[in-house]
PDB file of C-alpha atoms in Angstrom:
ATOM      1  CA  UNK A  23      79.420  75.159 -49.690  1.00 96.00           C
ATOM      2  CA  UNK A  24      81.775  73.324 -47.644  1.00 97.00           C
ATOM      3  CA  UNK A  25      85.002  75.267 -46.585  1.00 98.00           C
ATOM      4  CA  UNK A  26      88.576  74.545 -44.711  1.00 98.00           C
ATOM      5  CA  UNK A  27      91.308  76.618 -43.779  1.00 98.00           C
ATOM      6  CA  UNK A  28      94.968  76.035 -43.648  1.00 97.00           C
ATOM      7  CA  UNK A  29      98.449  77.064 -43.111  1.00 97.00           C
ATOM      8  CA  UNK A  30     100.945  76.741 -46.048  1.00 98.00           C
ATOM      9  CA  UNK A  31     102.907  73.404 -45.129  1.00 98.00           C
ATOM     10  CA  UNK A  32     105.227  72.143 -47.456  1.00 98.00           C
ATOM     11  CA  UNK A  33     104.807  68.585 -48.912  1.00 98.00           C
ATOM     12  CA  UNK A  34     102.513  67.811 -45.966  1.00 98.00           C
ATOM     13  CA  UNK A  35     101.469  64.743 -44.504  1.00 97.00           C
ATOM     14  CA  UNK A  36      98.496  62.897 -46.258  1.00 97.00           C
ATOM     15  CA  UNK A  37      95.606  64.140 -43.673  1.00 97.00           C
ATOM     16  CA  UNK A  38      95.915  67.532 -45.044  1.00 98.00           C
ATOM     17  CA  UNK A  39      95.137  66.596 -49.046  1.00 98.00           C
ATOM     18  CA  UNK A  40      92.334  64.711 -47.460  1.00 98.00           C
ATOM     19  CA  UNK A  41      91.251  67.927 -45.810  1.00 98.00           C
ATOM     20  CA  UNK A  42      91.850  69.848 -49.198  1.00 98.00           C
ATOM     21  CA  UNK A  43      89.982  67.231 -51.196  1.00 98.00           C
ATOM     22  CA  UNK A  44      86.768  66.798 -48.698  1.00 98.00           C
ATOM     23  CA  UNK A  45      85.464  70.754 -49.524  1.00 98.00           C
ATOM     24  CA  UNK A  46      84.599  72.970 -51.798  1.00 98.00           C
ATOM     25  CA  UNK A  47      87.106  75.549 -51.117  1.00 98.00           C
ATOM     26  CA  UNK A  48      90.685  75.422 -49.121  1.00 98.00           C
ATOM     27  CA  UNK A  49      91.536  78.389 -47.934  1.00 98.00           C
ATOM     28  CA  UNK A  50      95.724  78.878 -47.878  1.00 98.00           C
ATOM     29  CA  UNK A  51      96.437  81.845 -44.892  1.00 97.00           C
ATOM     30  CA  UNK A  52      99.016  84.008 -46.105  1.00 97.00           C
ATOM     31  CA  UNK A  53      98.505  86.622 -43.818  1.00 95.00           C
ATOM     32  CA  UNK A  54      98.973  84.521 -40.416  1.00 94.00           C
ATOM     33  CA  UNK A  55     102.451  84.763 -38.284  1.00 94.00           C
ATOM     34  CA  UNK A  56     105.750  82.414 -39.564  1.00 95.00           C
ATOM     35  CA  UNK A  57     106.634  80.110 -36.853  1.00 92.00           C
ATOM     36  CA  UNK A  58     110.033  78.149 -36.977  1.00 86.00           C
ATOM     37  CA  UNK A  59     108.420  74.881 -35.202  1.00 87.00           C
ATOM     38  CA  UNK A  60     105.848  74.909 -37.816  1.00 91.00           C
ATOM     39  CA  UNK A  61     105.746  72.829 -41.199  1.00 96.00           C
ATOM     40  CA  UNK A  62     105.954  75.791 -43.371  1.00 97.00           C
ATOM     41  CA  UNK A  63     109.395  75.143 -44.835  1.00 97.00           C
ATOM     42  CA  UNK A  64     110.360  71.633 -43.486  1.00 97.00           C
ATOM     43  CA  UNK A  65     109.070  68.358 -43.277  1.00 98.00           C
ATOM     44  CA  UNK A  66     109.826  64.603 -43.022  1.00 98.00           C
ATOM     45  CA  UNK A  67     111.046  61.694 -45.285  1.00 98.00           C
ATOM     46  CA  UNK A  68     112.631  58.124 -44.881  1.00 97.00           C
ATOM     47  CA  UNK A  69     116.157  57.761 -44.955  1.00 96.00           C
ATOM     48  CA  UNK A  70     117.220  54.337 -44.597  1.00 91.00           C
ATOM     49  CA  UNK A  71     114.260  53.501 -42.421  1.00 90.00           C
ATOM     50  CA  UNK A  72     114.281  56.197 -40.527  1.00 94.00           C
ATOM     51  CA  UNK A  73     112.374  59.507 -40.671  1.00 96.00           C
ATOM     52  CA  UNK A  74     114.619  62.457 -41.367  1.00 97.00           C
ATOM     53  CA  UNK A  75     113.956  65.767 -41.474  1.00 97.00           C
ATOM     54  CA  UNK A  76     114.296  68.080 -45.038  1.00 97.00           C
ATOM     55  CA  UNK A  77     113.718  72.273 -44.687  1.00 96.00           C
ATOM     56  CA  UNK A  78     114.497  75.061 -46.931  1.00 96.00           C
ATOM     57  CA  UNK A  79     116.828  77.704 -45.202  1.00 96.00           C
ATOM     58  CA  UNK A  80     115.416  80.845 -45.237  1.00 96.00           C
ATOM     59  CA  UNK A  81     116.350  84.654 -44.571  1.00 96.00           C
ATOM     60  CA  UNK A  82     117.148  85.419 -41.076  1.00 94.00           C
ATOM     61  CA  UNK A  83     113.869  87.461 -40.062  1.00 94.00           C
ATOM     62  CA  UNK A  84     111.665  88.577 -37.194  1.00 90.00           C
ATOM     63  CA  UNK A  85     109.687  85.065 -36.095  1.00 84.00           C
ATOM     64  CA  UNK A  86     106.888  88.157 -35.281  1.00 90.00           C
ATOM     65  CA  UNK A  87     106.541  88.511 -39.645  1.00 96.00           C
ATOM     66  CA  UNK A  88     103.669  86.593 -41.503  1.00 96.00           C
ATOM     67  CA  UNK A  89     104.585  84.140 -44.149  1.00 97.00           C
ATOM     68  CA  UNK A  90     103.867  85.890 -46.366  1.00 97.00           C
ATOM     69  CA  UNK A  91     106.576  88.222 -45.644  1.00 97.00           C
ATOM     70  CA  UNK A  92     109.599  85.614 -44.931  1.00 97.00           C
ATOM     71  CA  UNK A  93     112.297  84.620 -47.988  1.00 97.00           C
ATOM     72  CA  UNK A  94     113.928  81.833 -48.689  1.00 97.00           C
ATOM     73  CA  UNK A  95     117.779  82.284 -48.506  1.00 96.00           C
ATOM     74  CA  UNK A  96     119.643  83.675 -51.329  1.00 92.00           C
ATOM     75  CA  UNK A  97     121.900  81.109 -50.481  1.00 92.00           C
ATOM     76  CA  UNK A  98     118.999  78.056 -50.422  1.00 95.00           C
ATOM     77  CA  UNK A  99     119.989  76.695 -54.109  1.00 94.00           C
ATOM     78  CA  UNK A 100     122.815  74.565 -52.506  1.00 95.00           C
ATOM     79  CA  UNK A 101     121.033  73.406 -49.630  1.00 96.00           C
ATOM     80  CA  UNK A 102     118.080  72.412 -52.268  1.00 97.00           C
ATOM     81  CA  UNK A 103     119.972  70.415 -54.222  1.00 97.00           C
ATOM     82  CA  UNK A 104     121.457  68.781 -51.355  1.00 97.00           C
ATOM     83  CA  UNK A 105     117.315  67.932 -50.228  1.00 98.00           C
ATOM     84  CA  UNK A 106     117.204  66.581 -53.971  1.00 98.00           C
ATOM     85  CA  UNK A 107     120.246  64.725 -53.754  1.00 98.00           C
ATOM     86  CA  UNK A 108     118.495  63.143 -50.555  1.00 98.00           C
ATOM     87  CA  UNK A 109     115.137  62.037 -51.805  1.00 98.00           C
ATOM     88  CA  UNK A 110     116.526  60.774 -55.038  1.00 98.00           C
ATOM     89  CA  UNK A 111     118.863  58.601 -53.239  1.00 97.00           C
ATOM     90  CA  UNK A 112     116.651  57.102 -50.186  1.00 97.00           C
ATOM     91  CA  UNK A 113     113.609  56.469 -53.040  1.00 98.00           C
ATOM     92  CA  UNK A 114     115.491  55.544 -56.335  1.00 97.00           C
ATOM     93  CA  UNK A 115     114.376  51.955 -55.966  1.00 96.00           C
ATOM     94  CA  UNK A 116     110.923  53.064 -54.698  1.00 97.00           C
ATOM     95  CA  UNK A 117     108.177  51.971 -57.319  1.00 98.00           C
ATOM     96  CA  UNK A 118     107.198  55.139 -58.482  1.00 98.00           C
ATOM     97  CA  UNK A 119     110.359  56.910 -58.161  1.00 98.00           C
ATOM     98  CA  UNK A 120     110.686  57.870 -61.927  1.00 98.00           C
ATOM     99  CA  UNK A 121     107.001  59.110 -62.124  1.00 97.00           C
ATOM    100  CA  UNK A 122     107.126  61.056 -59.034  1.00 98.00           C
ATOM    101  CA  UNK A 123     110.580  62.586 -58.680  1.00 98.00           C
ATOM    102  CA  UNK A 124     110.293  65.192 -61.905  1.00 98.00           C
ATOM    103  CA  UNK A 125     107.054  66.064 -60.145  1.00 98.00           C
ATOM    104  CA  UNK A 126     109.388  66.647 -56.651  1.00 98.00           C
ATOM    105  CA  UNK A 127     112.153  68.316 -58.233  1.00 98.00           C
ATOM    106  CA  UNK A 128     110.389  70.942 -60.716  1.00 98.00           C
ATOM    107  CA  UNK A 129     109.280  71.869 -56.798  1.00 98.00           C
ATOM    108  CA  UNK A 130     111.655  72.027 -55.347  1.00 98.00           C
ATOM    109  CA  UNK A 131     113.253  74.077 -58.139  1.00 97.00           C
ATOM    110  CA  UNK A 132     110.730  76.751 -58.419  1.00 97.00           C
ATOM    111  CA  UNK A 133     112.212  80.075 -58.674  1.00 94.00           C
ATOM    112  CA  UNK A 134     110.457  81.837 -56.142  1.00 96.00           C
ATOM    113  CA  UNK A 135     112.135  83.108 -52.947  1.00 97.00           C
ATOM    114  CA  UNK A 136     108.916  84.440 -51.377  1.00 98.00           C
ATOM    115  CA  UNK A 137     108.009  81.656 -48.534  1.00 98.00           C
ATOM    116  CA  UNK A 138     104.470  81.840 -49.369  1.00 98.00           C
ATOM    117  CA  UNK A 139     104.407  81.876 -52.961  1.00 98.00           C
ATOM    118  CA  UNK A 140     106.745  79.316 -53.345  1.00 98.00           C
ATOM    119  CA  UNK A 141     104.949  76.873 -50.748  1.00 98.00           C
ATOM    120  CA  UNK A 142     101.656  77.698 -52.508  1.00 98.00           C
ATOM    121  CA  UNK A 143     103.144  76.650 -55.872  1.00 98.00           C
ATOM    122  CA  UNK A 144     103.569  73.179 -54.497  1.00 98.00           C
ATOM    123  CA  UNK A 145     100.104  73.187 -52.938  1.00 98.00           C
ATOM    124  CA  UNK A 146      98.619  73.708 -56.654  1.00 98.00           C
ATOM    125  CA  UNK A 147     101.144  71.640 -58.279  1.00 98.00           C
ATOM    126  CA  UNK A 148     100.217  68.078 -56.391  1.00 98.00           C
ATOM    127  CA  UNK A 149      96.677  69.348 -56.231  1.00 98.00           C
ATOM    128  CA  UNK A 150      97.094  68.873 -60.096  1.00 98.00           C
ATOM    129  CA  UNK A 151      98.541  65.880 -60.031  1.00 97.00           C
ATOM    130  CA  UNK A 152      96.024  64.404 -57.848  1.00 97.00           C
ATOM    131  CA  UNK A 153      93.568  65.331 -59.788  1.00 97.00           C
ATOM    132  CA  UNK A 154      92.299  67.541 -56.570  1.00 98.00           C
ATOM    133  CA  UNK A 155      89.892  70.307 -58.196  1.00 97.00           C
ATOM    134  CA  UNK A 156      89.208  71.962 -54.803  1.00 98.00           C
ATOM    135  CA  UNK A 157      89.344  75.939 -55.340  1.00 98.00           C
ATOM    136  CA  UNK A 158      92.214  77.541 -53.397  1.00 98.00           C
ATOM    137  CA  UNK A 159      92.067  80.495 -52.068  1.00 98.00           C
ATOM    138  CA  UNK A 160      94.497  83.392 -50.566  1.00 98.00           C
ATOM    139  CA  UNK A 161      93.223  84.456 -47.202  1.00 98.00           C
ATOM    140  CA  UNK A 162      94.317  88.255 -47.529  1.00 97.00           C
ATOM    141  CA  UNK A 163      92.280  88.558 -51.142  1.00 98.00           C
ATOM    142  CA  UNK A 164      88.873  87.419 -48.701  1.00 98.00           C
ATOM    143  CA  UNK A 165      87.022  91.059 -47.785  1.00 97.00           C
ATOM    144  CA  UNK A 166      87.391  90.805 -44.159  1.00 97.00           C
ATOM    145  CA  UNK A 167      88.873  92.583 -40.986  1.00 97.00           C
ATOM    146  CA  UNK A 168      91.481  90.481 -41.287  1.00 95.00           C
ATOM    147  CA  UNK A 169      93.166  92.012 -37.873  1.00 93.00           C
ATOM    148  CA  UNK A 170      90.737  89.404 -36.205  1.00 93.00           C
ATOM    149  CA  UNK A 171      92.019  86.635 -34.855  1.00 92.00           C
ATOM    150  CA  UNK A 172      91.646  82.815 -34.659  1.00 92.00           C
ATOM    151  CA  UNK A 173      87.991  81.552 -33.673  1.00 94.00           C
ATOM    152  CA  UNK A 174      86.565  84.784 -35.254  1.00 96.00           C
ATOM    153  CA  UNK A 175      88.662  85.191 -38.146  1.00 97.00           C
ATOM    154  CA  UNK A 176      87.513  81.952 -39.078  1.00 97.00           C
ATOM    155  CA  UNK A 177      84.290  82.312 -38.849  1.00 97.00           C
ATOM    156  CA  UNK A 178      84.764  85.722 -40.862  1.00 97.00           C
ATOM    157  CA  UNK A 179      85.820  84.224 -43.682  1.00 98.00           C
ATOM    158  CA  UNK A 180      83.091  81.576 -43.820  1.00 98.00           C
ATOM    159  CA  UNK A 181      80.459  84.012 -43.640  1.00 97.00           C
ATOM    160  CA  UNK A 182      82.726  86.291 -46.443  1.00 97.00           C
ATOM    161  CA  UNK A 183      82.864  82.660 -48.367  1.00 97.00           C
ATOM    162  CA  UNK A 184      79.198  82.344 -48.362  1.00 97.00           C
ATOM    163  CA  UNK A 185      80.014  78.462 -46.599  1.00 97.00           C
ATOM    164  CA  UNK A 186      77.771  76.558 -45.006  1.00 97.00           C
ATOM    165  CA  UNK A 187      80.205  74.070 -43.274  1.00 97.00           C
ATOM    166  CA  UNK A 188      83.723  74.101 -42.251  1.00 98.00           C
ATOM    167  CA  UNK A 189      85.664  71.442 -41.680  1.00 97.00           C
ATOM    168  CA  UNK A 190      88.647  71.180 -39.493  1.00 96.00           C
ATOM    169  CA  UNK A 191      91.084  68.837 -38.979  1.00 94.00           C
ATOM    170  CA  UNK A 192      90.500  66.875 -35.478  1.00 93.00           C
ATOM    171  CA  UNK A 193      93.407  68.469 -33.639  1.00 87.00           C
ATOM    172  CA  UNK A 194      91.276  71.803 -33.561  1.00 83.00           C
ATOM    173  CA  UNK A 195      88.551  70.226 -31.781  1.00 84.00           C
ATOM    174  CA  UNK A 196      89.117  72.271 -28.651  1.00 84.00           C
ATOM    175  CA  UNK A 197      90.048  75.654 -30.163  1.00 86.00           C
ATOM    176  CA  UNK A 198      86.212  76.561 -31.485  1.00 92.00           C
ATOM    177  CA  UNK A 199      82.905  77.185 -29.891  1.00 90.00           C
ATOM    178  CA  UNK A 200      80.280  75.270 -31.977  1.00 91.00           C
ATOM    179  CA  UNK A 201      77.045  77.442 -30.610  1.00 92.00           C
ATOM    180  CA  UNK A 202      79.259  80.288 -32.205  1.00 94.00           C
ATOM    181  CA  UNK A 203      79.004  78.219 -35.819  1.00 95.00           C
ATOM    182  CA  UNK A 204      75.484  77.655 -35.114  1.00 94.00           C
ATOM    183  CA  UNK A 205      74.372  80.862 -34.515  1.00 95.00           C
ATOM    184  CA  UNK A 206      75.946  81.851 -38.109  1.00 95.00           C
ATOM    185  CA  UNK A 207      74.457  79.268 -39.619  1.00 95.00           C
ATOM    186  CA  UNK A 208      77.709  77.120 -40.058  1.00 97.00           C
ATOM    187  CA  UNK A 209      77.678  73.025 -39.752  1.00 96.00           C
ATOM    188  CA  UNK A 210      81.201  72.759 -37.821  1.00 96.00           C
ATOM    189  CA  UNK A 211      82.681  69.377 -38.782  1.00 96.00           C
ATOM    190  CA  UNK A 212      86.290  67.739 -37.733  1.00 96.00           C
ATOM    191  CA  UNK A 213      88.367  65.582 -39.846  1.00 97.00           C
ATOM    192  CA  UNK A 214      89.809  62.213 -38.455  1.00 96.00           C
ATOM    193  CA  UNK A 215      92.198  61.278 -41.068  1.00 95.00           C
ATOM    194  CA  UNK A 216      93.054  57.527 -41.708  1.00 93.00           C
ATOM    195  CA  UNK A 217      96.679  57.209 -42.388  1.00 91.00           C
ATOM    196  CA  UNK A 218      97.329  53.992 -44.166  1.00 90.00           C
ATOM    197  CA  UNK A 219      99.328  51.718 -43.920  1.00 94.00           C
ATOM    198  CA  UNK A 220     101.655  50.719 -46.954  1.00 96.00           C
ATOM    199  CA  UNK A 221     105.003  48.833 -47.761  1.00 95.00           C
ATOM    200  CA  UNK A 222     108.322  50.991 -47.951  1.00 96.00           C
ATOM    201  CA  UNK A 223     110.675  48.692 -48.696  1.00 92.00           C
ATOM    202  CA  UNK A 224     111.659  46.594 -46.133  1.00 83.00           C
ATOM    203  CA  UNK A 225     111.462  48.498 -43.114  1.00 79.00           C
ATOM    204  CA  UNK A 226     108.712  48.729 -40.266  1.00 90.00           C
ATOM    205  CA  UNK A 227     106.567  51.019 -41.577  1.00 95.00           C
ATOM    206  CA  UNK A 228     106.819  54.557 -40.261  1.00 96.00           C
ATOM    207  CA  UNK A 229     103.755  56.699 -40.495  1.00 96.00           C
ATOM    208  CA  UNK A 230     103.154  60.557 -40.838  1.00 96.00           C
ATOM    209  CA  UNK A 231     105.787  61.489 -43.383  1.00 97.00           C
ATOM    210  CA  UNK A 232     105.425  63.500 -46.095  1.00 98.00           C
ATOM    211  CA  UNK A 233     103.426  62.898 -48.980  1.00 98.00           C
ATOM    212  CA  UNK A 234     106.621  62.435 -50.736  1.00 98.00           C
ATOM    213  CA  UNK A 235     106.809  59.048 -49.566  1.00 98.00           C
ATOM    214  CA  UNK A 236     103.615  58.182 -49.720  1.00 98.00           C
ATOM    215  CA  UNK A 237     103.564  58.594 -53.540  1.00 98.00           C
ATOM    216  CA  UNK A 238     107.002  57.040 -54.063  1.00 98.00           C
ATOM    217  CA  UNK A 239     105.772  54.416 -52.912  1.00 98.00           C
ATOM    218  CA  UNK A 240     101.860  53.979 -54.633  1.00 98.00           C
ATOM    219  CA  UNK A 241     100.527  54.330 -57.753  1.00 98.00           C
ATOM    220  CA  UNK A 242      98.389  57.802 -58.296  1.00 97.00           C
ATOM    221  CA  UNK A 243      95.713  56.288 -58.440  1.00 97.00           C
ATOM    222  CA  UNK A 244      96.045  54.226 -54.654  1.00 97.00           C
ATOM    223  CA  UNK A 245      96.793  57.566 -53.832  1.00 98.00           C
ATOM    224  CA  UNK A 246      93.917  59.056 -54.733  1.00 97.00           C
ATOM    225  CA  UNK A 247      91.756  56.363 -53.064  1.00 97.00           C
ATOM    226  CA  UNK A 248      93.835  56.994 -49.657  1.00 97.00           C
ATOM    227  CA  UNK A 249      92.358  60.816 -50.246  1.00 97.00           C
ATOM    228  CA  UNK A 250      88.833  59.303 -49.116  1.00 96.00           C
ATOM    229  CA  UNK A 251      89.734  57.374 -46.131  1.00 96.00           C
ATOM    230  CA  UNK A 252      88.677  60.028 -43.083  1.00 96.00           C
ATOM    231  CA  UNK A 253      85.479  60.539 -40.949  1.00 96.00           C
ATOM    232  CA  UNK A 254      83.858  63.693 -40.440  1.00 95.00           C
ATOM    233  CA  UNK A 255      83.212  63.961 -36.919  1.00 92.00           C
ATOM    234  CA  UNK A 256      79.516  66.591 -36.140  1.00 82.00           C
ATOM    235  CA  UNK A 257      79.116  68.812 -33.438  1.00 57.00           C
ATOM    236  CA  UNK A 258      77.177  65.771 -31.571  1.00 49.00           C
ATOM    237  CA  UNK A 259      80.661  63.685 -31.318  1.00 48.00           C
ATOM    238  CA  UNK A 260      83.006  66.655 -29.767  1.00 42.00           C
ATOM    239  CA  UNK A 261      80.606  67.779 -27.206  1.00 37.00           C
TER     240      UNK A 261
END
């Protein structure tokens, strides 16, 4: 059984639904600290060739609190509809603008103010629409000491998992010990995701936005082929 584990990001970047789509299971961490430079409530979009950034206000909180435990603002409605207002002005002539932005706004709209929950609804939402049929899982419902941390809570949860390989994405390449996966019996594997290139409008194309704008501007179906273009790097190419 092949295994990854994530943060909650909103509307991420394509390399992590090709992360999500290589495995058999995606864990989501709920229970892992909120950081304000992360991607949990925030990411990026074009606006008039240029990439601009979107986020959801949230409660004012302790940066020390898991997601889990962090709100969106009582007052975020306004701010939302001023994100919406955004995307459905920069994509309106975008190709698949009137297929994609219901999809985007029911989102956007959820009515959930619990960070987590409401970041995991859009998770399983585009997972749908992909077509994605990966099992997600809540980190704090795996039976684990879940005061570990990092190298070891990961491997926890793959042993807890019953997996066989975890993949990570290739940034993590220095943060694990691969004799430590070995001697558990894990294959320890890092994605190298492929970000393609496409046309968005005019402009020069600028990579590593959200997935919003990646399926503004192709069909589902491109989209779905874009989900396969990565290499899994072994523990032979990272030593």
């Amino acid at each position: 059984m092949t295994l990854a584990i994530m943060q909650p990001y909103l509307f991420p970047y394509i390399g992590y639904w090709q992360l999500i789509n290589a495995v058999d299971t995606f864990v989501i961490y709920d229970n892992i600290q909120f950081s304000k430079r992360g991607w949990f409530h925030r990411n990026n979009i074009l606006v008039q060739g240029k990439k601009t950034l979107f986020s959801i206000p949230l409660k004012k909180d302790s940066d020390t609190l898991d997601v889990v435990e962090r709100f969106v603002s009582d007052e975020a409605q306004k701010q939302v509809n001023k994100v919406l207002a955004q995307i459905q002005n920069s994509y309106n002539k975008a190709p698949y603008f009137k297929d994609v932005f219901p999809l985007v706004e029911s989102i956007f709209l959820y009515d959930e103010k619990n960070l987590f929950r409401y970041v995991h609804n859009s998770i399983i939402q585009l997972c749908e629409y992909l077509d994605i049929n990966t099992q997600i899982i809540i980190s704090s419902t795996i039976d684990i000491n879940h005061n570990l941390k990092s190298q070891d809570k990961v491997i926890a949860l793959n042993k807890a998992m019953g997996s066989t390989q975890y993949i990570n994405p290739i940034g993590g390449t220095e943060l694990y010990d691969v004799g430590k996966f070995q001697n558990e019996n894990i294959h320890l594997n890092f994605l190298e995701s492929e970000v393609p290139e496409y046309r968005q409008f005019k402009e020069e194309f600028i990579p590593y936005l959200s997935i919003i704008d990646i399926l503004m501007f192709n069909s589902k179906e491109e989209v779905k082929r874009m989900l396969e273009k990565y290499e899994l790097l072994g523990e032979k190419d990272n030593v």
